[in-house]
Amino acid sequence: MIDIEGQSALTRCVSREVVKEIQDPDKPIKFSTSPAGWNFKPFKYVEDIPWYKEVILWGTLFGFITYLMFYREGNDIDEELDMPLGKRYLKVQELHLLDEKAKLLNSGNSAITVDEELEKIKALRKKYKYE
């Protein structure tokens, strides 16, 4: 064993474990000696990072944004996002009314008011050319 300051490394490790077991649970824990009292010294500083890592990061970010803006093809999600809010509202309202109509018809009730609302929605879709 290596002798450091009159104690071997094994003795110091054993003594630390014993001290941890002896601590009184009723006493407050010292913040500076607890694991919660760690500091940021083990982390690297900005000056320690090689210069090329920053170039790689900015180049990758620029390439990704360029791809998203210019080269990516649109899909059905893009079409949904490009839909005007009025058209989206009418579409959701129509789906809700159709579901409500099906529930009313299955329960044996009349769906006349729902049919009137559906006709209003169809008229609005024609008026604003949302067909």
Coordinates of N, CA and C in Angstrom, one line a residue:
M1 N 0.8 -1.2 0.0 CA 0.0 0.0 0.0 C 0.9 1.2 0.0
I2 N 0.4 2.3 -0.6 CA 1.1 3.6 -0.6 C 0.8 4.4 0.7
D3 N 1.8 4.9 1.3 CA 1.6 5.6 2.6 C 1.6 7.1 2.3
I4 N 0.4 7.7 2.6 CA 0.3 9.1 2.4 C 0.0 9.8 3.7
E5 N 0.8 10.7 4.1 CA 0.6 11.4 5.4 C 0.4 10.5 6.6
G6 N 1.1 9.4 6.7 CA 1.1 8.5 7.8 C 0.0 7.5 7.8
Q7 N -0.9 7.5 6.8 CA -2.0 6.6 6.6 C -1.9 5.9 5.3
S8 N -2.2 4.6 5.2 CA -2.3 4.0 4.0 C -3.6 4.3 3.3
A9 N -3.7 4.1 2.0 CA -4.9 4.4 1.3 C -6.1 3.6 1.7
L10 N -5.8 2.3 2.1 CA -6.8 1.4 2.6 C -7.4 1.9 3.9
T11 N -6.5 2.4 4.8 CA -7.0 2.9 6.1 C -7.9 4.1 5.9
R12 N -7.5 5.0 5.0 CA -8.3 6.2 4.8 C -9.7 5.8 4.3
C13 N -9.8 4.9 3.3 CA -11.1 4.5 2.8 C -12.0 3.9 3.8
V14 N -11.4 3.0 4.7 CA -12.1 2.3 5.7 C -12.6 3.4 6.7
S15 N -11.8 4.3 7.1 CA -12.2 5.3 8.1 C -13.3 6.2 7.6
R16 N -13.3 6.5 6.3 CA -14.4 7.3 5.7 C -15.7 6.6 5.8
E17 N -15.7 5.3 5.5 CA -16.9 4.5 5.6 C -17.4 4.4 7.1
V18 N -16.5 4.3 8.0 CA -16.9 4.2 9.4 C -17.6 5.5 9.9
V19 N -17.0 6.6 9.4 CA -17.5 7.9 9.8 C -18.9 8.1 9.3
K20 N -19.2 7.6 8.1 CA -20.5 7.8 7.5 C -21.5 7.0 8.3
E21 N -21.1 5.8 8.8 CA -22.0 5.0 9.6 C -22.3 5.6 11.0
I22 N -21.3 6.2 11.5 CA -21.4 6.8 12.9 C -22.3 8.0 13.0
Q23 N -22.5 8.7 11.9 CA -23.2 10.0 11.9 C -24.6 9.8 12.5
D24 N -24.9 10.7 13.4 CA -26.2 10.7 14.0 C -27.3 11.2 13.1
P25 N -28.3 10.4 12.9 CA -29.4 10.8 12.0 C -30.2 12.0 12.4
D26 N -30.2 12.3 13.7 CA -30.9 13.4 14.2 C -30.2 14.7 14.0
K27 N -28.9 14.7 13.7 CA -28.2 15.9 13.5 C -28.3 16.4 12.1
P28 N -28.3 17.7 11.8 CA -28.3 18.1 10.4 C -27.1 17.8 9.7
I29 N -27.2 17.5 8.4 CA -26.1 17.2 7.5 C -25.4 18.4 7.0
K30 N -24.1 18.4 7.1 CA -23.4 19.6 6.6 C -23.4 19.7 5.1
F31 N -23.9 20.8 4.5 CA -24.0 20.9 3.1 C -22.7 20.8 2.4
S32 N -21.7 21.3 2.9 CA -20.4 21.3 2.2 C -19.8 19.9 2.1
T33 N -20.1 19.0 3.0 CA -19.6 17.7 2.9 C -20.5 16.7 2.3
S34 N -21.8 17.1 2.1 CA -22.7 16.2 1.5 C -22.6 16.1 0.0
P35 N -23.2 15.1 -0.7 CA -23.1 15.1 -2.2 C -23.8 16.2 -2.8
A36 N -24.7 16.9 -2.1 CA -25.4 18.0 -2.7 C -24.5 19.2 -2.8
G37 N -23.4 19.2 -2.2 CA -22.5 20.4 -2.2 C -21.5 20.3 -3.3
W38 N -21.7 19.7 -4.4 CA -20.7 19.6 -5.4 C -20.6 20.9 -6.2
N39 N -19.5 21.1 -6.9 CA -19.3 22.3 -7.6 C -19.1 22.0 -9.1
F40 N -18.9 23.1 -9.9 CA -18.8 22.9 -11.3 C -17.4 22.8 -11.8
K41 N -16.4 22.6 -10.9 CA -15.0 22.5 -11.3 C -14.7 21.4 -12.2
P42 N -15.4 20.2 -12.1 CA -15.0 19.1 -13.0 C -15.4 19.4 -14.4
F43 N -16.3 20.3 -14.7 CA -16.7 20.6 -16.1 C -15.7 21.4 -16.8
K44 N -15.7 21.3 -18.1 CA -14.7 22.0 -19.0 C -15.2 23.5 -19.1
Y45 N -14.3 24.3 -19.2 CA -14.5 25.7 -19.5 C -14.6 25.9 -21.0
V46 N -15.1 27.0 -21.5 CA -15.2 27.3 -22.9 C -13.9 27.4 -23.6
E47 N -12.9 27.8 -22.8 CA -11.5 27.9 -23.4 C -10.9 26.6 -23.6
D48 N -11.4 25.5 -22.9 CA -10.8 24.2 -23.0 C -11.4 23.4 -24.2
I49 N -12.5 23.9 -24.9 CA -13.1 23.3 -26.0 C -12.3 23.6 -27.3
P50 N -12.0 22.6 -28.1 CA -11.2 22.8 -29.3 C -12.0 23.7 -30.3
W51 N -11.3 24.5 -31.0 CA -12.0 25.5 -31.9 C -12.9 24.8 -33.0
Y52 N -12.5 23.6 -33.4 CA -13.2 23.0 -34.5 C -14.6 22.5 -34.1
K53 N -14.8 22.3 -32.8 CA -16.1 21.8 -32.4 C -17.2 22.8 -32.6
E54 N -16.8 24.1 -32.4 CA -17.8 25.2 -32.6 C -18.1 25.3 -34.1
V55 N -17.1 25.1 -35.0 CA -17.3 25.2 -36.4 C -18.2 24.1 -36.9
I56 N -18.0 22.9 -36.3 CA -18.8 21.7 -36.7 C -20.2 22.0 -36.3
L57 N -20.4 22.5 -35.1 CA -21.8 22.7 -34.5 C -22.5 23.7 -35.4
W58 N -21.9 24.9 -35.7 CA -22.5 25.9 -36.5 C -22.8 25.4 -37.9
G59 N -21.9 24.6 -38.5 CA -22.0 24.1 -39.9 C -23.2 23.1 -39.9
T60 N -23.3 22.3 -38.9 CA -24.4 21.3 -38.9 C -25.7 22.0 -38.7
L61 N -25.8 23.0 -37.9 CA -27.0 23.8 -37.6 C -27.4 24.5 -38.9
F62 N -26.5 25.1 -39.6 CA -26.8 25.9 -40.8 C -27.3 24.9 -41.9
G63 N -26.6 23.7 -42.0 CA -27.1 22.7 -43.0 C -28.5 22.2 -42.7
F64 N -28.8 22.0 -41.5 CA -30.1 21.5 -41.1 C -31.2 22.5 -41.4
I65 N -30.9 23.8 -41.1 CA -31.9 24.8 -41.3 C -32.1 25.1 -42.8
T66 N -31.0 25.0 -43.6 CA -31.1 25.1 -45.0 C -31.9 24.0 -45.6
Y67 N -31.7 22.8 -45.1 CA -32.5 21.7 -45.6 C -34.0 21.9 -45.3
L68 N -34.3 22.3 -44.1 CA -35.7 22.5 -43.7 C -36.4 23.6 -44.5
M69 N -35.6 24.7 -44.9 CA -36.2 25.8 -45.5 C -36.3 25.6 -47.0
F70 N -35.4 25.0 -47.7 CA -35.3 25.0 -49.1 C -35.5 23.6 -49.8
Y71 N -35.0 22.6 -49.2 CA -35.0 21.3 -49.9 C -36.0 20.3 -49.5
R72 N -36.6 20.5 -48.4 CA -37.6 19.5 -47.9 C -38.9 19.6 -48.6
E73 N -39.5 18.5 -49.0 CA -40.7 18.5 -49.7 C -41.9 18.6 -48.7
G74 N -42.9 19.2 -49.1 CA -44.1 19.4 -48.2 C -44.8 18.1 -48.1
N75 N -45.6 17.9 -47.0 CA -46.4 16.7 -46.8 C -47.7 17.1 -46.3
D76 N -48.5 16.1 -45.9 CA -49.9 16.4 -45.5 C -49.9 17.2 -44.2
I77 N -49.0 17.1 -43.3 CA -48.9 18.0 -42.1 C -48.7 19.4 -42.5
D78 N -47.9 19.7 -43.5 CA -47.7 21.1 -44.0 C -49.0 21.6 -44.6
E79 N -49.7 20.8 -45.3 CA -51.0 21.2 -45.9 C -52.0 21.6 -44.8
E80 N -52.0 20.8 -43.7 CA -52.9 21.1 -42.6 C -52.5 22.4 -41.9
L81 N -51.2 22.6 -41.8 CA -50.8 23.9 -41.1 C -51.0 25.1 -42.0
D82 N -51.0 24.9 -43.3 CA -51.3 26.0 -44.2 C -52.8 26.3 -44.4
M83 N -53.6 25.5 -43.8 CA -55.1 25.6 -43.9 C -55.5 26.9 -43.1
P84 N -56.3 27.7 -43.7 CA -56.8 28.9 -43.0 C -57.6 28.5 -41.7
L85 N -57.6 29.3 -40.7 CA -58.3 28.9 -39.5 C -59.8 28.8 -39.6
G86 N -60.4 29.6 -40.5 CA -61.8 29.4 -40.7 C -62.2 28.1 -41.3
K87 N -61.4 27.7 -42.3 CA -61.6 26.4 -42.9 C -61.4 25.2 -41.9
R88 N -60.4 25.3 -41.1 CA -60.1 24.3 -40.1 C -61.3 24.2 -39.1
Y89 N -61.8 25.4 -38.7 CA -62.9 25.4 -37.7 C -64.1 24.8 -38.3
L90 N -64.5 25.1 -39.6 CA -65.6 24.5 -40.2 C -65.5 23.0 -40.4
K91 N -64.3 22.6 -40.7 CA -64.0 21.1 -40.8 C -64.2 20.4 -39.5
V92 N -63.7 21.0 -38.4 CA -63.8 20.3 -37.1 C -65.3 20.4 -36.7
Q93 N -65.9 21.5 -36.9 CA -67.3 21.6 -36.5 C -68.2 20.6 -37.3
E94 N -67.9 20.4 -38.5 CA -68.7 19.5 -39.3 C -68.5 18.0 -38.8
L95 N -67.2 17.7 -38.5 CA -66.9 16.3 -38.0 C -67.6 16.1 -36.7
H96 N -67.7 17.1 -35.8 CA -68.3 17.0 -34.5 C -69.8 16.9 -34.7
L97 N -70.4 17.6 -35.6 CA -71.9 17.5 -35.9 C -72.2 16.1 -36.5
L98 N -71.4 15.6 -37.4 CA -71.7 14.3 -37.9 C -71.6 13.2 -36.8
D99 N -70.7 13.3 -35.9 CA -70.6 12.4 -34.8 C -71.8 12.5 -33.9
E100 N -72.2 13.8 -33.7 CA -73.4 14.0 -32.8 C -74.7 13.4 -33.5
K101 N -74.8 13.6 -34.8 CA -75.9 13.1 -35.6 C -76.0 11.5 -35.5
A102 N -74.8 10.9 -35.6 CA -74.8 9.4 -35.5 C -75.2 9.0 -34.1
K103 N -74.8 9.7 -33.1 CA -75.2 9.3 -31.7 C -76.7 9.5 -31.5
L104 N -77.2 10.6 -32.0 CA -78.7 10.8 -31.9 C -79.5 9.8 -32.6
L105 N -79.1 9.4 -33.8 CA -79.8 8.4 -34.6 C -79.7 7.1 -34.0
N106 N -78.6 6.7 -33.4 CA -78.4 5.4 -32.7 C -79.3 5.3 -31.5
S107 N -79.5 6.4 -30.8 CA -80.3 6.4 -29.6 C -81.8 6.6 -30.0
G108 N -82.2 6.8 -31.2 CA -83.6 6.9 -31.7 C -84.1 8.3 -31.6
N109 N -83.3 9.3 -31.4 CA -83.8 10.7 -31.3 C -83.7 11.4 -32.7
S110 N -84.4 12.5 -32.7 CA -84.4 13.3 -34.0 C -83.1 14.1 -34.1
A111 N -82.6 14.2 -35.4 CA -81.4 14.9 -35.6 C -81.7 16.1 -36.5
I112 N -82.8 16.7 -36.4 CA -83.2 17.8 -37.3 C -82.3 19.0 -37.0
T113 N -82.1 19.4 -35.8 CA -81.3 20.6 -35.5 C -79.8 20.4 -36.0
V114 N -79.3 19.1 -35.9 CA -78.0 18.9 -36.3 C -77.9 19.0 -37.9
D115 N -79.0 18.5 -38.5 CA -79.0 18.7 -40.0 C -79.0 20.2 -40.4
E116 N -79.8 21.0 -39.6 CA -79.8 22.4 -39.9 C -78.4 23.0 -39.8
E117 N -77.7 22.7 -38.7 CA -76.3 23.2 -38.5 C -75.4 22.7 -39.6
L118 N -75.6 21.5 -40.1 CA -74.7 21.0 -41.2 C -75.0 21.8 -42.4
E119 N -76.2 22.1 -42.7 CA -76.6 22.9 -43.9 C -75.9 24.3 -43.8
K120 N -75.9 24.9 -42.6 CA -75.3 26.2 -42.4 C -73.8 26.1 -42.7
I121 N -73.2 25.1 -42.2 CA -71.7 24.9 -42.5 C -71.4 24.7 -43.9
K122 N -72.3 24.0 -44.6 CA -72.1 23.8 -46.1 C -72.2 25.1 -46.8
A123 N -73.2 25.9 -46.4 CA -73.4 27.3 -47.0 C -72.2 28.1 -46.7
L124 N -71.6 28.1 -45.6 CA -70.4 28.9 -45.3 C -69.2 28.4 -46.1
R125 N -69.1 27.1 -46.3 CA -68.0 26.6 -47.1 C -68.1 27.0 -48.5
K126 N -69.3 27.1 -49.0 CA -69.5 27.6 -50.4 C -69.2 29.1 -50.5
K127 N -69.7 29.8 -49.5 CA -69.5 31.2 -49.5 C -68.0 31.6 -49.4
Y128 N -67.2 30.9 -48.6 CA -65.8 31.3 -48.5 C -64.9 30.4 -49.4
K129 N -65.6 29.6 -50.3 CA -64.9 28.7 -51.3 C -63.9 27.8 -50.6
Y130 N -64.4 27.1 -49.5 CA -63.6 26.1 -48.8 C -63.9 24.7 -49.2
E131 N -64.3 24.5 -50.4 CA -64.7 23.2 -50.9 C -63.5 22.4 -51.2

